[in-house]
Coordinates of C-alpha atoms in Angstrom, one line a residue:
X25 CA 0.0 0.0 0.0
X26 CA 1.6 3.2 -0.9
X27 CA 0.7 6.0 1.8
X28 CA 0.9 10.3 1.9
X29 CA 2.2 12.3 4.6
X30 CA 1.6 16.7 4.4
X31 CA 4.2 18.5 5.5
X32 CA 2.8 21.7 7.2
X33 CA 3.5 24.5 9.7
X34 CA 0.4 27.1 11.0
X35 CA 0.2 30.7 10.3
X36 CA -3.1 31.1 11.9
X37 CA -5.4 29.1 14.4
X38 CA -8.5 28.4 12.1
X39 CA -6.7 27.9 9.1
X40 CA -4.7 24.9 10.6
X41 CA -7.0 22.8 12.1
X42 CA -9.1 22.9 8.7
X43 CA -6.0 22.0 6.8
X44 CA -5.8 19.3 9.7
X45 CA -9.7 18.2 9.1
X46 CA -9.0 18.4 5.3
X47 CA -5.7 16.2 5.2
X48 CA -8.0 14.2 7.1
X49 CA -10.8 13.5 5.2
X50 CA -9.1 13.5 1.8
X51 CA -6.6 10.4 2.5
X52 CA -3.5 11.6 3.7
X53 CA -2.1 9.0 6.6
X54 CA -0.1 11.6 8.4
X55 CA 0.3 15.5 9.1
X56 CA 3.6 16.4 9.6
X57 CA 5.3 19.4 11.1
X58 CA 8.9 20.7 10.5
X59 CA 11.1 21.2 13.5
X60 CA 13.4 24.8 12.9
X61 CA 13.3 26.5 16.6
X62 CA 13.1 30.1 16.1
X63 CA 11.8 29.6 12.3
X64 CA 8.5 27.9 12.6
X65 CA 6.0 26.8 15.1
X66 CA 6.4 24.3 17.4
X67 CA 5.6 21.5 16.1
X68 CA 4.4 19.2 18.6
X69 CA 2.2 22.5 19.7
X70 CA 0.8 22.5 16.8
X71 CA 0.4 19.1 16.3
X72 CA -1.7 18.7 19.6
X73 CA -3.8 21.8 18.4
X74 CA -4.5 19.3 15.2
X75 CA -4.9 15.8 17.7
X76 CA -8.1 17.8 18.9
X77 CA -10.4 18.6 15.3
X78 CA -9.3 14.8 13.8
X79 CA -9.3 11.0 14.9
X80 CA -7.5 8.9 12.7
X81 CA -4.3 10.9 10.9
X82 CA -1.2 10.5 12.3
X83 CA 1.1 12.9 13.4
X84 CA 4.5 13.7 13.6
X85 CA 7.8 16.2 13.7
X86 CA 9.3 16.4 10.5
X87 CA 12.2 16.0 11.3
X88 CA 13.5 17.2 14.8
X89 CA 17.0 18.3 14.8
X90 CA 18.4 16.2 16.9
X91 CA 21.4 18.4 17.4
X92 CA 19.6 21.0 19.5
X93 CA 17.2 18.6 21.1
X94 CA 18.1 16.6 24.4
X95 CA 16.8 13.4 24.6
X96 CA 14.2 13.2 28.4
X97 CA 12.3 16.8 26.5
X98 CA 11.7 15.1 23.0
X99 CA 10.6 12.0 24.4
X100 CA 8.4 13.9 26.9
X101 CA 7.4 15.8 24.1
X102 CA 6.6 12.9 21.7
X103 CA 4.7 11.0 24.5
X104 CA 2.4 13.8 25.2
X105 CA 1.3 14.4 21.9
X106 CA 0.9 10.3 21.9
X107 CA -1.5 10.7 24.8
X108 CA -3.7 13.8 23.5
X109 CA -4.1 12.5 20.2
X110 CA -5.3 8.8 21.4
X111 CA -2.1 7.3 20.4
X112 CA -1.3 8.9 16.7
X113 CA 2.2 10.5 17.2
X114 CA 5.1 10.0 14.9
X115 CA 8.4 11.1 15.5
X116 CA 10.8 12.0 12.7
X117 CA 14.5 12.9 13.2
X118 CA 17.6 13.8 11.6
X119 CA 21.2 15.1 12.5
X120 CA 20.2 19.1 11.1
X121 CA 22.2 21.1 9.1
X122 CA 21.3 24.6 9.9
X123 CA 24.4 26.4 11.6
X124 CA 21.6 29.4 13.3
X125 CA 20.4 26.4 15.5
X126 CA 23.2 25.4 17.4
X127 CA 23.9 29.1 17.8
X128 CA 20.5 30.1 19.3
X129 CA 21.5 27.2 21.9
X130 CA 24.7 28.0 22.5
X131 CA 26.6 25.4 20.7
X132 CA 29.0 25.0 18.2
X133 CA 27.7 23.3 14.7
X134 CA 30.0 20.0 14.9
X135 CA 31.2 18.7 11.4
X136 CA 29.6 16.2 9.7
X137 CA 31.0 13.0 11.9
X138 CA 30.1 14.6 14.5
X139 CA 26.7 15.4 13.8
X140 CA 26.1 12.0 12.7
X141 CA 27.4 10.7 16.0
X142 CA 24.8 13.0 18.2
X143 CA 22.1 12.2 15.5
X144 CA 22.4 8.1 16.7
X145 CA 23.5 8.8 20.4
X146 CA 19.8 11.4 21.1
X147 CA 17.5 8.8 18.8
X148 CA 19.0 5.7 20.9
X149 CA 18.1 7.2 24.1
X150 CA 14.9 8.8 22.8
X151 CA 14.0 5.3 21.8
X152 CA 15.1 3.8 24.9
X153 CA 12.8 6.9 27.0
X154 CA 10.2 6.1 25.0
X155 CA 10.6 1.9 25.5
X156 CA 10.5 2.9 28.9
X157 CA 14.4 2.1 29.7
X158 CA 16.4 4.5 32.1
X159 CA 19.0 6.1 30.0
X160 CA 22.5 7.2 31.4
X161 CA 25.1 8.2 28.8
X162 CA 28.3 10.3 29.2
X163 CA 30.0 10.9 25.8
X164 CA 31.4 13.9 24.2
X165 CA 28.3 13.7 21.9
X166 CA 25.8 13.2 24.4
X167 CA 25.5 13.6 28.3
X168 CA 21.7 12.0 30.6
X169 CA 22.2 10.8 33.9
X170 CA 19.2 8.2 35.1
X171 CA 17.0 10.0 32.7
X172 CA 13.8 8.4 33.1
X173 CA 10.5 8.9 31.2
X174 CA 7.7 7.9 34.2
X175 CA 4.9 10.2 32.7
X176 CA 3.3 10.8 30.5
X177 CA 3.7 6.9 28.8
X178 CA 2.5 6.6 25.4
X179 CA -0.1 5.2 24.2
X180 CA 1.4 2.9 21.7
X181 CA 3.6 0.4 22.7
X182 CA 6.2 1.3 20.0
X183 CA 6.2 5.3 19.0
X184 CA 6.7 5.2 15.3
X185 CA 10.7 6.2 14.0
X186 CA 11.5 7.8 10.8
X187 CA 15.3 8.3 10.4
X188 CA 15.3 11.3 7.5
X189 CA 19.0 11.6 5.6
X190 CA 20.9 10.8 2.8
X191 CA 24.0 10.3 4.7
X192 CA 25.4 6.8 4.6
X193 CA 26.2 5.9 8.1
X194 CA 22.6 7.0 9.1
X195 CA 21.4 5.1 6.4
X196 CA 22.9 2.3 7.4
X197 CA 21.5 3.2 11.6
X198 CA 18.4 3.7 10.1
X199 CA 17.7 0.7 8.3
X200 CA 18.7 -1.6 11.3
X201 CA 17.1 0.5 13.7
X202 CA 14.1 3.2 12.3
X203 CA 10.7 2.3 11.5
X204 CA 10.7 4.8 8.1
X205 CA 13.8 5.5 6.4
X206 CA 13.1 9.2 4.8
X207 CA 15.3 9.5 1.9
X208 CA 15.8 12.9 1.1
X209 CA 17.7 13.7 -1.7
X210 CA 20.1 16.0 0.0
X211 CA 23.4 16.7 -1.3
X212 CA 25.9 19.4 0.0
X213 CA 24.6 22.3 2.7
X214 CA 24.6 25.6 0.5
X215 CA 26.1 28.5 1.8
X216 CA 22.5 29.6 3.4
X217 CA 22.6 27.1 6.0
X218 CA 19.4 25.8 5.0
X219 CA 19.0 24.5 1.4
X220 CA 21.0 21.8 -0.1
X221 CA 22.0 20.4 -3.8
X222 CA 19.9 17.3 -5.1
X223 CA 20.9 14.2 -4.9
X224 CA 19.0 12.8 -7.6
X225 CA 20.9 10.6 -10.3
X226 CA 20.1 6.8 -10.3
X227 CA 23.9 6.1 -9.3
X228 CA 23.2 8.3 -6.0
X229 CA 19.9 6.9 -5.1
X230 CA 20.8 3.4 -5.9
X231 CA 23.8 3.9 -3.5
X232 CA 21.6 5.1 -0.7
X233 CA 19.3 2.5 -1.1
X234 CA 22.2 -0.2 -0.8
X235 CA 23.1 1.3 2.5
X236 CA 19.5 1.0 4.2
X237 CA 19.8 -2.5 2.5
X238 CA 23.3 -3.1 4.4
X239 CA 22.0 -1.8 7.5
X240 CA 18.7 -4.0 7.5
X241 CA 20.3 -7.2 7.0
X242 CA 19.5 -9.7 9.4
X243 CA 15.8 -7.6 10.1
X244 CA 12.7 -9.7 10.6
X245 CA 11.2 -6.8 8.7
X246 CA 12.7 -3.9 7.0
X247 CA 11.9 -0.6 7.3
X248 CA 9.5 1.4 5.0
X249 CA 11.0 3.8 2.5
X250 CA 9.8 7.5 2.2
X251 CA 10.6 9.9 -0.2
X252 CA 10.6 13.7 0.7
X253 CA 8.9 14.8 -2.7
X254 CA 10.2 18.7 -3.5
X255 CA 7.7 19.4 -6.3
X256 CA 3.9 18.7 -7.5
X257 CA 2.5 19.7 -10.7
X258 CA -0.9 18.0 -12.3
X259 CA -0.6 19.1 -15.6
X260 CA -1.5 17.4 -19.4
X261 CA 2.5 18.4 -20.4
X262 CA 5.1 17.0 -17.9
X263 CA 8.2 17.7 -19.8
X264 CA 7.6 21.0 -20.3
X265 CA 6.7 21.2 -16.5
X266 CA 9.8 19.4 -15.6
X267 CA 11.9 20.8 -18.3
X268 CA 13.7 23.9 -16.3
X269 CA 14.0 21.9 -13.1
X270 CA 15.9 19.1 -15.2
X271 CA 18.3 21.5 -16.6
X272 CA 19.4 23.2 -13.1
X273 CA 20.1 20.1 -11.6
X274 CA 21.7 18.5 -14.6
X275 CA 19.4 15.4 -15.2
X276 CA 17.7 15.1 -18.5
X277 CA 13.1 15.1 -17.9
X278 CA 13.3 11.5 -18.3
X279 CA 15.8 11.1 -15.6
X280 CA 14.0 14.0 -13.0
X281 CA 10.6 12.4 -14.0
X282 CA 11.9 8.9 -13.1
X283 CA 13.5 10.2 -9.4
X284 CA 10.6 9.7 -6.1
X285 CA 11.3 13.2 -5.3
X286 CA 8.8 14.8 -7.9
X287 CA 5.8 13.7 -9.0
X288 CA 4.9 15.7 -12.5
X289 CA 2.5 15.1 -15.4
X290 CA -1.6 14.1 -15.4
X291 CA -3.5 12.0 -12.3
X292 CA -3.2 8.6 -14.3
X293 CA 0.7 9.7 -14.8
X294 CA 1.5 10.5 -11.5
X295 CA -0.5 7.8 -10.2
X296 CA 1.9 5.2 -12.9
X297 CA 4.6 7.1 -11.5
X298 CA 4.0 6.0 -7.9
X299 CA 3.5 2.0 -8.7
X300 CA 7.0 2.3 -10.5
X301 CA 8.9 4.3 -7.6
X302 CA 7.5 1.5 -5.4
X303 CA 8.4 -1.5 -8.4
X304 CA 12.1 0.7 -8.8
X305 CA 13.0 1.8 -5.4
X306 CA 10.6 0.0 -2.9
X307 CA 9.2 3.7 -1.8
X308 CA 6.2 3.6 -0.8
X309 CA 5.7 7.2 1.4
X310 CA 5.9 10.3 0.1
X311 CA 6.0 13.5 2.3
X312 CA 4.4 16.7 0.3
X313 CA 4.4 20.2 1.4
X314 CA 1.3 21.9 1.9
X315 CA 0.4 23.4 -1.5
X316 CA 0.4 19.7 -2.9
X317 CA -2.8 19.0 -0.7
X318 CA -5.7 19.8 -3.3
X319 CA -3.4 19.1 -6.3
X320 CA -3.6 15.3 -5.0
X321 CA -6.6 14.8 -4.1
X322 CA -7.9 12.7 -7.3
X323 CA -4.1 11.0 -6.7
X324 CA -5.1 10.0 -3.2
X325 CA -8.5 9.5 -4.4
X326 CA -7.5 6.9 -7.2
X327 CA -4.8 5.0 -4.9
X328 CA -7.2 4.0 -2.8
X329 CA -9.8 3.8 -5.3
X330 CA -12.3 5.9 -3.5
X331 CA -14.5 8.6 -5.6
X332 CA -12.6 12.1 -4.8
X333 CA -13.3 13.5 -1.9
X334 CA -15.9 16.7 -1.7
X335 CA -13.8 19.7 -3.9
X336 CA -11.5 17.3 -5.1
X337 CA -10.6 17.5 -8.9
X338 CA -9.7 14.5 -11.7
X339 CA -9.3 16.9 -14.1
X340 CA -5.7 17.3 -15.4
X341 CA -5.6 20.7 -16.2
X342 CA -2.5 22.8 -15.0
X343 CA -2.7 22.5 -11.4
X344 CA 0.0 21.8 -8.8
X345 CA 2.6 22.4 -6.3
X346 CA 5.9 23.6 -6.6
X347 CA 8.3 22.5 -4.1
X348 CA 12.1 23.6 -4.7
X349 CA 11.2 23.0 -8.5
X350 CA 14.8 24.0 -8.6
X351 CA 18.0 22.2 -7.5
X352 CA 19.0 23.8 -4.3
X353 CA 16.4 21.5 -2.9
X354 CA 14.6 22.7 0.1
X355 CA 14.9 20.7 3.6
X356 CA 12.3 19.6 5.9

């Protein structure tokens, strides 16, 4: 079964919790919030604001830098949310990227080693909080002494993981360890802190797919692979939709239209494009932004072979969503 997330943050108190109720009814299995202190919302605020106006979506961080966040307060965090919303929270992490974070907390942005070391050292321990096991670590990455999550417990017994990177090592941690492996596509930081080339050729995908292989040997059962998808666009002409994305990042249409991290052309193309990325890659999530909601509804609406839901289109007329639609590649 191939599932949706929506990536969203609030800008106002009404029109979140209808984007909640709507991501709701049309399909979507999971609203998701991004995790940038000082930038956005708080998103596990926000996500217990959505718990309260829906009853079946899930809900997560997307993804919580897990540079800046100590292990006993995201796990308290996580649990709460699990409690309010009736058992429905997701937690998504990764090792961050944006320098202005560890400044606003007083820390010094490690390199890449040795944010990949904090990244596995904080989601251990909030595993192990959430699990219910005392956690005591002293390491130059990570310091919690009898750190102990008594209350609140979750609901679920086992608080969903999704491991978001393209780096290898925590590709590797992530398929022995994660739930969802959230392949993103990211290549180098750019200069901004923030965005980040593509990392979109076969070669590159096929090599991050070989370390979440390598990492899941042995596993009963692996985890689910997700794609972050920076761009939506229904429309009767995908090549010329996809045309000027293709030539920043240096792929030919064929080759962009062919990656899990757009999904470009008419319903019954995009919906194709979907059964191949699973067939291909084995992905079978995708996490849109916000502006892809109504875009997909007929998409949603024909994967689960349901008639559209109430304003929902099939028409293929240009329509859509457009993530980075450019390499830089946006993050979370």
């Amino acid at each position: 079964m191939t599932v949706f997330s929506l990536q969203a943050t609030p800008t106002d108190a009404a029109g979140w919790v209808d984007l909640a109720r709507r991501a709701e009814s049309v399909g979507f299995d999971a609203l998701l919030a991004a995790d940038h202190p000082g930038a956005v919302t708080s998103p596990f605020v926000a996500l217990a604001a959505a718990a309260s106006v829906t009853t079946t979506i899930g809900l997560g961080s997307y993804v919580s830098n897990l540079g800046v966040r100590e292990p006993i307060l995201l796990a308290a965090d996580v649990a709460t949310l699990d409690l309010v919303s009736g058992g429905r929270a997701r937690l998504g992490v990764g090792a961050g990227h944006t320098p202005a974070e560890w400044a606003a907390v007083g820390r010094v942005r490690p390199d890449v080693a040795g944010r990949v070391r904090r990244c596995v050292a904080v989601a251990e321990a909030v595993r192990a909080l959430l699990d219910g096991s005392p956690v005591t670590v002293d390491s130059p990455d990570l310091v919690a002494r009898e750190a102990r999550l008594t209350s609140p417990r979750p609901v679920q017994d086992r608080i969903p993981l999704t491991m978001g990177t393209a780096n290898s090592t925590l590709l590797r941690w992530a398929g022995a360890h994660a739930d969802v492996v959230g392949l993103t596509g990211f290549g180098r930081t750019l200069a901004d802190g923030h965005r980040h080339e593509a990392r979109w050729r076969v070669d590159q995908i096929e090599a991050q797919l070989a370390h979440v292989a390598a990492g899941a040997a042995g596993r009963g059962t692996p985890p689910a692979l997700e794609a972050l998808v920076q761009t939506v666009v229904v429309t009767d002409d995908a090549g010329a939709a996809a045309a000027g994305q293709a030539e920043r990042i240096g792929l030919t249409v064929a080759e962009l239209l062919a990656t899990p991290f757009v999904l470009i052309g008419t319903v019954d193309e995009i919906v194709a494009a979907v059964a191949a990325h699973r067939r291909r890659w084995g992905v079978t999530r995708f996490v849109v932004r916000r502006d892809a909601l109504e875009p997909l509804v007929p998409v949603l609406a024909r994967l689960s072979g349901a008639p559209p839901a109430p304003d929902g289109s099939g028409s293929t007329r240009a329509c859509g969503a457009q993530g980075a639609g450019v390499a830089p590649v946006r993050p979370w």
